[in-house]
Amino acid sequence: MTGFDDSHPEASPFHAGEIAAQERVGVAERVAAFASQAVRPYLTDQLREFFAALPLVFVGHVDAHGRPWASVLTGPAGFIASPDSATLMIGARPVPGDPLVEGLVVGAQLGLVGMGMGNRRRNRVNGRVTAVGLSGVTLTVAQAFGNCPQYIRPRDADATVPHGRQSETPPTAERLVGLDDAARALISRSETFFVASYRGGGDPAARSDSADVSHRGGKAGFVRVDGDVLTVPDFAGNLHFNTLGNFLVDARAGLLFVDWESGAALMLTGFVEIVWDGPEVDAFRGAERLWRFTAEAGVRLPAAVAPGWRAGDPSPNVALTGDWDKAAATLAAEALRRDWRPFRVARVVDESSVIRSFHLKPLDDGGLPQTKAGQHLTIRVPAGPDGAAVVRSFTLSSAPSDAGWRISVKREDAPAGAVSRWLHHVLRPGDVIEARGPSGAFTIDTAERRPAVFLAAGVGATPMIAMAREIANEGRRTRHTRALTAIHVGRTSAERPFADDFRRLEAETGGRIRYVSALTRPAPGDAFDVEGRIDADLLRRLLPLDDYDFLLCGPPAFMQLLYATLRGLGVRDARIFAEAFGPAALARTSETSAARAAPPAEAEAATVAFSESGVEARWTAGDPPLLDLAERLGLEPEFGCRAGACGACAAPLRSGAVTYRTPPSAEIADSDVLLCCAVPAAGSGRVEIGR
């Protein structure tokens, strides 16, 4: 960070690198709105008391060669004093061998982070050394600000061991060129480290310009070690991007790992590469990006802090993060996303009188591919005549962070409900079914600031509970809980699913998730909020005037009616999202429909060949899509939704061209087509499908 003039509150405390990082992730304007209040050019009385009570403080500095180092200074409580709001006096010197010994000179720029080891409080100070003595240094403060304690594990010191240097002749420091086995072992079991950075821009002469030090934490082993390269998942923080902003200006960094039991420390300096996105970022739960650190030099200090620190309970935020083993399992599962995998039914739960949930775990105990709340799962079960395999898709009611998958299925008595009846009457815990990776575009952006409204009927509550749980989970992780009003209509409370779950989420989020239960045929004693259906009057009554995203899920007539209602209330088509299965696709009226590119025209006639089956037929204008043609020819291609949403019917297009009557939302290979909504395109000639 850089200093700023408090008399000009519009001046930013952030330098160009920090602002560039903020802009990259889309938070620059939001951070600028509170920056001058969050970062002060002086110490508040609270911060002065905080630092005076610490037994240790972590320090970032830059040596004469332009290399950052992270260090630690220790002493009894009170070894740090603040005679005024602009000054910190630190009554300690680095242990011999610490590069900070040579770095404590008048004019040196230091970054400090103080951590309340027992209560997880964390505060930072940047400043310049103005005096150096035998017993310590004096620092003039340039910036002071609080820092998020999300991933700090509290620790208690051994009361029998005094803080500060333990011997007049401490053990000799050991210089390292790269990482040895002992260093790799310490890093691999660490759940916290400290990182020093600065904005020198590659110029050693700029080393006194600015220095920072910060904390990183996660589960034990969250830092992956590959030779001399460390890979660090970067979790949600305070959005300042002090460290990553420095990396954008100067890619050098210093890392400090402490062995809290022995008191030893490992100090490293090297170069950083930021990985903003990619498969590994997606696979590591909670990671918003990664950075890779290549160690060039290091120092091992046998006695950097007092030994015997006892670890307390992990931060609850750490539970919302992953580990490298699970990330590797996720990447392996991602490669199998389109394959049929066996899943064991771990649990069966009745959510209502007509809806039953099936909890699924991989039979091989492997990982699960990436999932988004609202997506559906395509399963294959022996529910056809004589046990023939049948493929169907059901929306996941589990959250992406869950260890397994859950589908919640309504029992349908109509002939089309053969699979749902089989699931309800036949499938039991311990049974095995097959499933492919989830798909579908009916999802929600939990980071969006615009409030959302979910309107659901009956079993349409399944994506609603998945999205609500994901919003709550992400709210705990990122400290932003997207506002969601979930309105569900059912006939009676006996048929209503997930009501207790929604009420718990409502309480946990302090009302950011709001649940409204509407019943059309309430029985005596039923608990509900509204009697009747969802209509314009109810929406006007429940929703303050605002700009919302509306999500719809339920029977086709329900969604079409509510779509028309919302459009009549002035809601833009682009703000209305709906789950589409079978005939459930909305007939939309779009403000931009005239400007949209029309899909290729359909052919007047074409020959369609299914090459692997050795059959072909003539298709003429007005005929159903290719899936229907295949079934008419006696083929049994897989399908789930018949609406281009699940991707189960994807097949290779060997020759010719197709167009889509219903724009598909499923993600498929460029060389594939979705049979359920594809028809021959004009001028395509012979269409050959690899089935």
PDB file of N, CA and C in Angstrom, residues 642-688:
ATOM      1  N   ARG A 642     -35.386 -33.837 -23.164  1.00  0.00           N
ATOM      2  CA  ARG A 642     -35.997 -33.546 -24.461  1.00  0.00           C
ATOM      3  C   ARG A 642     -36.152 -32.044 -24.682  1.00  0.00           C
ATOM      4  N   ALA A 643     -35.292 -31.240 -24.077  1.00  0.00           N
ATOM      5  CA  ALA A 643     -35.379 -29.784 -24.236  1.00  0.00           C
ATOM      6  C   ALA A 643     -34.014 -29.139 -24.421  1.00  0.00           C
ATOM      7  N   GLY A 644     -32.977 -29.926 -24.656  1.00  0.00           N
ATOM      8  CA  GLY A 644     -31.646 -29.362 -24.864  1.00  0.00           C
ATOM      9  C   GLY A 644     -30.972 -28.883 -23.612  1.00  0.00           C
ATOM     10  N   ALA A 645     -31.446 -29.362 -22.458  1.00  0.00           N
ATOM     11  CA  ALA A 645     -30.897 -28.865 -21.203  1.00  0.00           C
ATOM     12  C   ALA A 645     -29.918 -29.821 -20.543  1.00  0.00           C
ATOM     13  N   CYS A 646     -30.124 -31.136 -20.697  1.00  0.00           N
ATOM     14  CA  CYS A 646     -29.316 -32.084 -19.928  1.00  0.00           C
ATOM     15  C   CYS A 646     -28.116 -32.624 -20.685  1.00  0.00           C
ATOM     16  N   GLY A 647     -28.170 -32.645 -21.998  1.00  0.00           N
ATOM     17  CA  GLY A 647     -27.051 -33.136 -22.792  1.00  0.00           C
ATOM     18  C   GLY A 647     -26.976 -34.635 -22.942  1.00  0.00           C
ATOM     19  N   ALA A 648     -27.948 -35.372 -22.397  1.00  0.00           N
ATOM     20  CA  ALA A 648     -27.879 -36.834 -22.439  1.00  0.00           C
ATOM     21  C   ALA A 648     -27.957 -37.388 -23.853  1.00  0.00           C
ATOM     22  N   CYS A 649     -28.622 -36.680 -24.760  1.00  0.00           N
ATOM     23  CA  CYS A 649     -28.829 -37.201 -26.113  1.00  0.00           C
ATOM     24  C   CYS A 649     -27.758 -36.743 -27.093  1.00  0.00           C
ATOM     25  N   ALA A 650     -26.666 -36.169 -26.605  1.00  0.00           N
ATOM     26  CA  ALA A 650     -25.613 -35.683 -27.493  1.00  0.00           C
ATOM     27  C   ALA A 650     -25.042 -36.824 -28.324  1.00  0.00           C
ATOM     28  N   ALA A 651     -24.829 -36.564 -29.605  1.00  0.00           N
ATOM     29  CA  ALA A 651     -24.286 -37.567 -30.518  1.00  0.00           C
ATOM     30  C   ALA A 651     -23.380 -36.879 -31.529  1.00  0.00           C
ATOM     31  N   PRO A 652     -22.355 -37.583 -32.023  1.00  0.00           N
ATOM     32  CA  PRO A 652     -21.438 -36.970 -32.996  1.00  0.00           C
ATOM     33  C   PRO A 652     -22.129 -36.692 -34.330  1.00  0.00           C
ATOM     34  N   LEU A 653     -21.866 -35.526 -34.898  1.00  0.00           N
ATOM     35  CA  LEU A 653     -22.342 -35.191 -36.240  1.00  0.00           C
ATOM     36  C   LEU A 653     -21.214 -35.508 -37.219  1.00  0.00           C
ATOM     37  N   ARG A 654     -21.412 -36.567 -38.021  1.00  0.00           N
ATOM     38  CA  ARG A 654     -20.367 -37.008 -38.945  1.00  0.00           C
ATOM     39  C   ARG A 654     -20.339 -36.168 -40.219  1.00  0.00           C
ATOM     40  N   SER A 655     -21.507 -35.769 -40.703  1.00  0.00           N
ATOM     41  CA  SER A 655     -21.563 -34.941 -41.911  1.00  0.00           C
ATOM     42  C   SER A 655     -22.895 -34.216 -41.944  1.00  0.00           C
ATOM     43  N   GLY A 656     -22.980 -33.193 -42.795  1.00  0.00           N
ATOM     44  CA  GLY A 656     -24.195 -32.406 -42.880  1.00  0.00           C
ATOM     45  C   GLY A 656     -24.229 -31.309 -41.837  1.00  0.00           C
ATOM     46  N   ALA A 657     -25.390 -30.680 -41.691  1.00  0.00           N
ATOM     47  CA  ALA A 657     -25.557 -29.587 -40.738  1.00  0.00           C
ATOM     48  C   ALA A 657     -26.951 -29.645 -40.143  1.00  0.00           C
ATOM     49  N   VAL A 658     -27.072 -29.149 -38.894  1.00  0.00           N
ATOM     50  CA  VAL A 658     -28.366 -29.135 -38.222  1.00  0.00           C
ATOM     51  C   VAL A 658     -28.648 -27.732 -37.713  1.00  0.00           C
ATOM     52  N   THR A 659     -29.895 -27.497 -37.383  1.00  0.00           N
ATOM     53  CA  THR A 659     -30.311 -26.291 -36.694  1.00  0.00           C
ATOM     54  C   THR A 659     -31.193 -26.719 -35.534  1.00  0.00           C
ATOM     55  N   TYR A 660     -31.415 -25.802 -34.586  1.00  0.00           N
ATOM     56  CA  TYR A 660     -32.155 -26.152 -33.374  1.00  0.00           C
ATOM     57  C   TYR A 660     -33.477 -25.400 -33.321  1.00  0.00           C
ATOM     58  N   ARG A 661     -34.545 -26.154 -33.064  1.00  0.00           N
ATOM     59  CA  ARG A 661     -35.848 -25.516 -32.887  1.00  0.00           C
ATOM     60  C   ARG A 661     -35.930 -24.837 -31.526  1.00  0.00           C
ATOM     61  N   THR A 662     -35.351 -25.478 -30.514  1.00  0.00           N
ATOM     62  CA  THR A 662     -35.264 -24.892 -29.182  1.00  0.00           C
ATOM     63  C   THR A 662     -33.795 -24.631 -28.894  1.00  0.00           C
ATOM     64  N   PRO A 663     -33.384 -23.395 -28.649  1.00  0.00           N
ATOM     65  CA  PRO A 663     -31.964 -23.140 -28.372  1.00  0.00           C
ATOM     66  C   PRO A 663     -31.506 -23.965 -27.173  1.00  0.00           C
ATOM     67  N   PRO A 664     -30.520 -24.840 -27.334  1.00  0.00           N
ATOM     68  CA  PRO A 664     -30.094 -25.699 -26.222  1.00  0.00           C
ATOM     69  C   PRO A 664     -29.256 -24.935 -25.210  1.00  0.00           C
ATOM     70  N   SER A 665     -29.304 -25.389 -23.963  1.00  0.00           N
ATOM     71  CA  SER A 665     -28.475 -24.788 -22.921  1.00  0.00           C
ATOM     72  C   SER A 665     -27.386 -25.729 -22.437  1.00  0.00           C
ATOM     73  N   ALA A 666     -27.478 -27.014 -22.779  1.00  0.00           N
ATOM     74  CA  ALA A 666     -26.468 -27.979 -22.345  1.00  0.00           C
ATOM     75  C   ALA A 666     -25.137 -27.703 -23.034  1.00  0.00           C
ATOM     76  N   GLU A 667     -24.054 -27.929 -22.299  1.00  0.00           N
ATOM     77  CA  GLU A 667     -22.723 -27.778 -22.871  1.00  0.00           C
ATOM     78  C   GLU A 667     -22.295 -29.108 -23.481  1.00  0.00           C
ATOM     79  N   ILE A 668     -21.974 -29.102 -24.764  1.00  0.00           N
ATOM     80  CA  ILE A 668     -21.557 -30.314 -25.457  1.00  0.00           C
ATOM     81  C   ILE A 668     -20.337 -30.004 -26.307  1.00  0.00           C
ATOM     82  N   ALA A 669     -19.699 -31.050 -26.816  1.00  0.00           N
ATOM     83  CA  ALA A 669     -18.543 -30.861 -27.691  1.00  0.00           C
ATOM     84  C   ALA A 669     -18.966 -30.178 -28.986  1.00  0.00           C
ATOM     85  N   ASP A 670     -18.050 -29.433 -29.585  1.00  0.00           N
ATOM     86  CA  ASP A 670     -18.355 -28.718 -30.826  1.00  0.00           C
ATOM     87  C   ASP A 670     -18.771 -29.665 -31.948  1.00  0.00           C
ATOM     88  N   SER A 671     -18.292 -30.892 -31.885  1.00  0.00           N
ATOM     89  CA  SER A 671     -18.585 -31.852 -32.956  1.00  0.00           C
ATOM     90  C   SER A 671     -19.868 -32.636 -32.717  1.00  0.00           C
ATOM     91  N   ASP A 672     -20.554 -32.373 -31.585  1.00  0.00           N
ATOM     92  CA  ASP A 672     -21.780 -33.101 -31.249  1.00  0.00           C
ATOM     93  C   ASP A 672     -23.013 -32.265 -31.550  1.00  0.00           C
ATOM     94  N   VAL A 673     -24.151 -32.952 -31.601  1.00  0.00           N
ATOM     95  CA  VAL A 673     -25.451 -32.288 -31.707  1.00  0.00           C
ATOM     96  C   VAL A 673     -26.373 -32.905 -30.667  1.00  0.00           C
ATOM     97  N   LEU A 674     -27.386 -32.156 -30.277  1.00  0.00           N
ATOM     98  CA  LEU A 674     -28.398 -32.653 -29.344  1.00  0.00           C
ATOM     99  C   LEU A 674     -29.599 -33.133 -30.151  1.00  0.00           C
ATOM    100  N   LEU A 675     -29.816 -34.436 -30.139  1.00  0.00           N
ATOM    101  CA  LEU A 675     -30.857 -35.022 -30.977  1.00  0.00           C
ATOM    102  C   LEU A 675     -32.248 -34.539 -30.604  1.00  0.00           C
ATOM    103  N   CYS A 676     -32.461 -34.185 -29.333  1.00  0.00           N
ATOM    104  CA  CYS A 676     -33.816 -33.894 -28.875  1.00  0.00           C
ATOM    105  C   CYS A 676     -34.399 -32.628 -29.482  1.00  0.00           C
ATOM    106  N   CYS A 677     -33.546 -31.710 -29.938  1.00  0.00           N
ATOM    107  CA  CYS A 677     -34.073 -30.462 -30.494  1.00  0.00           C
ATOM    108  C   CYS A 677     -33.416 -30.088 -31.820  1.00  0.00           C
ATOM    109  N   ALA A 678     -32.630 -30.993 -32.395  1.00  0.00           N
ATOM    110  CA  ALA A 678     -31.952 -30.722 -33.662  1.00  0.00           C
ATOM    111  C   ALA A 678     -32.756 -31.265 -34.837  1.00  0.00           C
ATOM    112  N   VAL A 679     -32.753 -30.511 -35.937  1.00  0.00           N
ATOM    113  CA  VAL A 679     -33.355 -30.943 -37.200  1.00  0.00           C
ATOM    114  C   VAL A 679     -32.375 -30.582 -38.315  1.00  0.00           C
ATOM    115  N   PRO A 680     -32.474 -31.221 -39.480  1.00  0.00           N
ATOM    116  CA  PRO A 680     -31.566 -30.880 -40.581  1.00  0.00           C
ATOM    117  C   PRO A 680     -31.698 -29.411 -40.982  1.00  0.00           C
ATOM    118  N   ALA A 681     -30.558 -28.784 -41.261  1.00  0.00           N
ATOM    119  CA  ALA A 681     -30.542 -27.383 -41.683  1.00  0.00           C
ATOM    120  C   ALA A 681     -30.663 -27.291 -43.196  1.00  0.00           C
ATOM    121  N   ALA A 682     -31.184 -26.166 -43.661  1.00  0.00           N
ATOM    122  CA  ALA A 682     -31.329 -25.943 -45.103  1.00  0.00           C
ATOM    123  C   ALA A 682     -29.971 -26.053 -45.786  1.00  0.00           C
ATOM    124  N   GLY A 683     -29.939 -26.768 -46.883  1.00  0.00           N
ATOM    125  CA  GLY A 683     -28.716 -26.913 -47.652  1.00  0.00           C
ATOM    126  C   GLY A 683     -27.713 -27.873 -47.066  1.00  0.00           C
ATOM    127  N   SER A 684     -28.114 -28.641 -46.049  1.00  0.00           N
ATOM    128  CA  SER A 684     -27.156 -29.515 -45.381  1.00  0.00           C
ATOM    129  C   SER A 684     -26.841 -30.775 -46.172  1.00  0.00           C
ATOM    130  N   GLY A 685     -27.731 -31.155 -47.076  1.00  0.00           N
ATOM    131  CA  GLY A 685     -27.536 -32.426 -47.761  1.00  0.00           C
ATOM    132  C   GLY A 685     -27.785 -33.582 -46.808  1.00  0.00           C
ATOM    133  N   ARG A 686     -27.049 -34.650 -46.974  1.00  0.00           N
ATOM    134  CA  ARG A 686     -27.202 -35.834 -46.138  1.00  0.00           C
ATOM    135  C   ARG A 686     -26.652 -35.549 -44.737  1.00  0.00           C
ATOM    136  N   VAL A 687     -27.427 -35.885 -43.709  1.00  0.00           N
ATOM    137  CA  VAL A 687     -27.014 -35.711 -42.315  1.00  0.00           C
ATOM    138  C   VAL A 687     -26.662 -37.083 -41.753  1.00  0.00           C
ATOM    139  N   GLU A 688     -25.426 -37.229 -41.289  1.00  0.00           N
ATOM    140  CA  GLU A 688     -24.994 -38.512 -40.736  1.00  0.00           C
ATOM    141  C   GLU A 688     -24.679 -38.345 -39.254  1.00  0.00           C
TER     142      GLU A 688
END
